[in-house]
Amino acid sequence: MVTHMTKARYFEIGVDCLEIVAVLLALLVAIFVSVWMGLLLLGVLLPGLVSLICNYDAWVVRRLSTRDDPLILPLCKTGFVGRHRRMLRLLPSDPRCRFCMVPFGGAGKMFGIKPSAANPNYCRSCFEAMPRSLSPLRCL
């Protein structure tokens, strides 16, 4: 039986692999095609990946979660959320998601990150990934 900590680790490894593939693809393009094309590809792939993770990963987290044990809590325990919070905190701009610290303005606006329609204090991904039992996060 796969535990939620194991699922959280697999999720974290999957995100890290996507980041590595993006960098390697840009590096290969830089070596075999053009350095400028590689830099352009890196400049497109990494923000696109950040946008994908901050806007649309909630369905993956919900799919790997159960009613009694949501995946977002083991992701916090593994340090995945904390590491990404520290990186996203470096992006300047306010307001921010109260959970993952991604900014809604500035670079966050460029990435297409928007607050949740149900609760503007959280990004769409964090709000959707939160367990329903954490009522302070939900607007009734």
mmCIF file of C-alpha atoms in Angstrom:
data_model
loop_
_atom_site.group_PDB
_atom_site.id
_atom_site.type_symbol
_atom_site.label_atom_id
_atom_site.label_comp_id
_atom_site.label_asym_id
_atom_site.label_seq_id
_atom_site.Cartn_x
_atom_site.Cartn_y
_atom_site.Cartn_z
ATOM 1 C CA MET A 1 0.000 0.000 0.000
ATOM 2 C CA VAL A 2 1.350 3.417 -0.960
ATOM 3 C CA THR A 3 1.251 5.905 1.903
ATOM 4 C CA HIS A 4 0.576 9.588 1.488
ATOM 5 C CA MET A 5 4.178 10.395 2.383
ATOM 6 C CA THR A 6 5.259 8.189 -0.518
ATOM 7 C CA LYS A 7 2.757 9.899 -2.820
ATOM 8 C CA ALA A 8 4.065 13.275 -1.646
ATOM 9 C CA ARG A 9 7.628 12.197 -2.440
ATOM 10 C CA TYR A 10 6.552 10.982 -5.911
ATOM 11 C CA PHE A 11 4.803 14.297 -6.529
ATOM 12 C CA GLU A 12 7.911 16.187 -5.450
ATOM 13 C CA ILE A 13 10.151 14.010 -7.636
ATOM 14 C CA GLY A 14 7.811 14.552 -10.587
ATOM 15 C CA VAL A 15 7.977 18.341 -10.234
ATOM 16 C CA ASP A 16 11.761 18.232 -9.855
ATOM 17 C CA CYS A 17 12.057 16.015 -12.954
ATOM 18 C CA LEU A 18 9.968 18.479 -14.973
ATOM 19 C CA GLU A 19 12.286 21.297 -13.906
ATOM 20 C CA ILE A 20 15.378 19.255 -14.821
ATOM 21 C CA VAL A 21 13.920 18.295 -18.217
ATOM 22 C CA ALA A 22 13.161 21.975 -18.950
ATOM 23 C CA VAL A 23 16.727 23.009 -18.134
ATOM 24 C CA LEU A 24 18.267 20.088 -20.086
ATOM 25 C CA LEU A 25 16.098 20.804 -23.118
ATOM 26 C CA ALA A 26 17.139 24.459 -23.071
ATOM 27 C CA LEU A 27 20.779 23.395 -22.654
ATOM 28 C CA LEU A 28 20.585 20.994 -25.616
ATOM 29 C CA VAL A 29 19.014 23.673 -27.781
ATOM 30 C CA ALA A 30 21.758 26.086 -26.701
ATOM 31 C CA ILE A 31 24.474 23.568 -27.601
ATOM 32 C CA PHE A 32 23.098 22.256 -30.883
ATOM 33 C CA VAL A 33 21.077 25.179 -32.248
ATOM 34 C CA SER A 34 21.891 28.548 -30.730
ATOM 35 C CA VAL A 35 22.761 29.958 -27.340
ATOM 36 C CA TRP A 36 20.106 32.647 -27.788
ATOM 37 C CA MET A 37 17.451 30.076 -28.644
ATOM 38 C CA GLY A 38 18.452 28.066 -25.561
ATOM 39 C CA LEU A 39 18.150 31.129 -23.342
ATOM 40 C CA LEU A 40 14.817 32.004 -24.926
ATOM 41 C CA LEU A 41 13.554 28.474 -24.403
ATOM 42 C CA LEU A 42 14.722 28.525 -20.778
ATOM 43 C CA GLY A 43 13.004 31.889 -20.339
ATOM 44 C CA VAL A 44 9.763 30.396 -21.657
ATOM 45 C CA LEU A 45 9.831 26.910 -20.123
ATOM 46 C CA LEU A 46 10.636 27.799 -16.518
ATOM 47 C CA PRO A 47 7.964 30.539 -16.152
ATOM 48 C CA GLY A 48 5.525 28.229 -17.930
ATOM 49 C CA LEU A 49 6.320 25.472 -15.468
ATOM 50 C CA VAL A 50 5.873 27.844 -12.519
ATOM 51 C CA SER A 51 2.533 28.929 -13.975
ATOM 52 C CA LEU A 52 1.469 25.326 -14.462
ATOM 53 C CA ILE A 53 2.393 24.371 -10.904
ATOM 54 C CA CYS A 54 0.860 27.447 -9.259
ATOM 55 C CA ASN A 55 -2.371 27.391 -11.266
ATOM 56 C CA TYR A 56 -3.204 23.875 -12.320
ATOM 57 C CA ASP A 57 -1.607 21.298 -10.029
ATOM 58 C CA ALA A 58 -4.588 21.167 -7.660
ATOM 59 C CA TRP A 59 -6.271 18.427 -9.704
ATOM 60 C CA VAL A 60 -3.193 16.212 -9.260
ATOM 61 C CA VAL A 61 -3.111 16.865 -5.519
ATOM 62 C CA ARG A 62 -6.869 16.204 -5.214
ATOM 63 C CA ARG A 63 -6.569 13.001 -7.230
ATOM 64 C CA LEU A 64 -3.795 11.696 -4.959
ATOM 65 C CA SER A 65 -5.664 12.708 -1.805
ATOM 66 C CA THR A 66 -8.255 10.883 0.185
ATOM 67 C CA ARG A 67 -10.992 12.377 2.303
ATOM 68 C CA ASP A 68 -9.258 11.397 5.540
ATOM 69 C CA ASP A 69 -5.702 12.182 4.501
ATOM 70 C CA PRO A 70 -5.221 15.056 2.029
ATOM 71 C CA LEU A 71 -1.922 15.099 0.120
ATOM 72 C CA ILE A 72 -1.215 18.772 0.797
ATOM 73 C CA LEU A 73 -0.365 18.035 4.447
ATOM 74 C CA PRO A 74 2.310 15.379 3.649
ATOM 75 C CA LEU A 75 3.700 17.794 1.036
ATOM 76 C CA CYS A 76 4.181 20.242 3.900
ATOM 77 C CA LYS A 77 5.849 17.547 6.017
ATOM 78 C CA THR A 78 8.332 16.607 3.275
ATOM 79 C CA GLY A 79 9.434 20.221 2.978
ATOM 80 C CA PHE A 80 8.201 20.608 -0.617
ATOM 81 C CA VAL A 81 5.859 23.480 0.205
ATOM 82 C CA GLY A 82 8.432 25.192 2.430
ATOM 83 C CA ARG A 83 11.141 25.100 -0.242
ATOM 84 C CA HIS A 84 8.812 26.546 -2.844
ATOM 85 C CA ARG A 85 7.577 29.199 -0.396
ATOM 86 C CA ARG A 86 11.164 30.344 0.165
ATOM 87 C CA MET A 87 11.788 30.595 -3.587
ATOM 88 C CA LEU A 88 8.498 32.331 -4.367
ATOM 89 C CA ARG A 89 8.983 34.786 -1.511
ATOM 90 C CA LEU A 90 11.927 36.208 -3.492
ATOM 91 C CA LEU A 91 9.605 37.376 -6.268
ATOM 92 C CA PRO A 92 8.660 40.970 -5.491
ATOM 93 C CA SER A 93 5.017 42.046 -5.299
ATOM 94 C CA ASP A 94 2.033 42.015 -3.024
ATOM 95 C CA PRO A 95 -0.585 40.681 -2.416
ATOM 96 C CA ARG A 96 0.415 37.025 -2.147
ATOM 97 C CA CYS A 97 -1.181 33.656 -1.587
ATOM 98 C CA ARG A 98 -1.155 33.066 2.150
ATOM 99 C CA PHE A 99 -0.199 29.436 1.739
ATOM 100 C CA CYS A 100 2.421 29.197 -1.022
ATOM 101 C CA MET A 101 3.539 32.879 -1.062
ATOM 102 C CA VAL A 102 3.214 33.240 -4.855
ATOM 103 C CA PRO A 103 2.557 36.897 -5.766
ATOM 104 C CA PHE A 104 -0.592 37.830 -7.657
ATOM 105 C CA GLY A 105 0.956 40.989 -9.109
ATOM 106 C CA GLY A 106 4.290 41.679 -10.799
ATOM 107 C CA ALA A 107 5.966 38.403 -11.788
ATOM 108 C CA GLY A 108 2.910 36.460 -10.639
ATOM 109 C CA LYS A 109 0.736 38.414 -13.048
ATOM 110 C CA MET A 110 3.232 37.643 -15.809
ATOM 111 C CA PHE A 111 2.931 33.920 -14.952
ATOM 112 C CA GLY A 112 -0.876 34.195 -15.018
ATOM 113 C CA ILE A 113 -1.329 33.449 -11.327
ATOM 114 C CA LYS A 114 -4.680 34.617 -10.035
ATOM 115 C CA PRO A 115 -6.367 34.502 -6.656
ATOM 116 C CA SER A 116 -9.133 32.013 -6.114
ATOM 117 C CA ALA A 117 -12.599 33.341 -6.870
ATOM 118 C CA ALA A 118 -13.906 31.657 -3.705
ATOM 119 C CA ASN A 119 -11.226 33.092 -1.388
ATOM 120 C CA PRO A 120 -8.943 35.858 -2.721
ATOM 121 C CA ASN A 121 -6.353 35.245 0.029
ATOM 122 C CA TYR A 122 -5.208 32.034 -1.696
ATOM 123 C CA CYS A 123 -4.171 31.145 -5.229
ATOM 124 C CA ARG A 124 -6.472 28.848 -7.179
ATOM 125 C CA SER A 125 -4.178 25.871 -6.811
ATOM 126 C CA CYS A 126 -3.710 26.128 -3.039
ATOM 127 C CA PHE A 127 -7.394 26.783 -2.394
ATOM 128 C CA GLU A 128 -8.482 23.813 -4.485
ATOM 129 C CA ALA A 129 -5.858 21.502 -2.938
ATOM 130 C CA MET A 130 -6.826 22.313 0.652
ATOM 131 C CA PRO A 131 -8.903 19.672 2.392
ATOM 132 C CA ARG A 132 -12.554 20.526 2.840
ATOM 133 C CA SER A 133 -12.262 19.941 6.591
ATOM 134 C CA LEU A 134 -10.008 22.989 7.064
ATOM 135 C CA SER A 135 -12.962 25.322 7.352
ATOM 136 C CA PRO A 136 -11.021 28.560 8.095
ATOM 137 C CA LEU A 137 -9.738 28.441 4.520
ATOM 138 C CA ARG A 138 -13.163 27.960 2.992
ATOM 139 C CA CYS A 139 -15.615 30.787 2.504
ATOM 140 C CA LEU A 140 -19.111 29.650 3.327
#
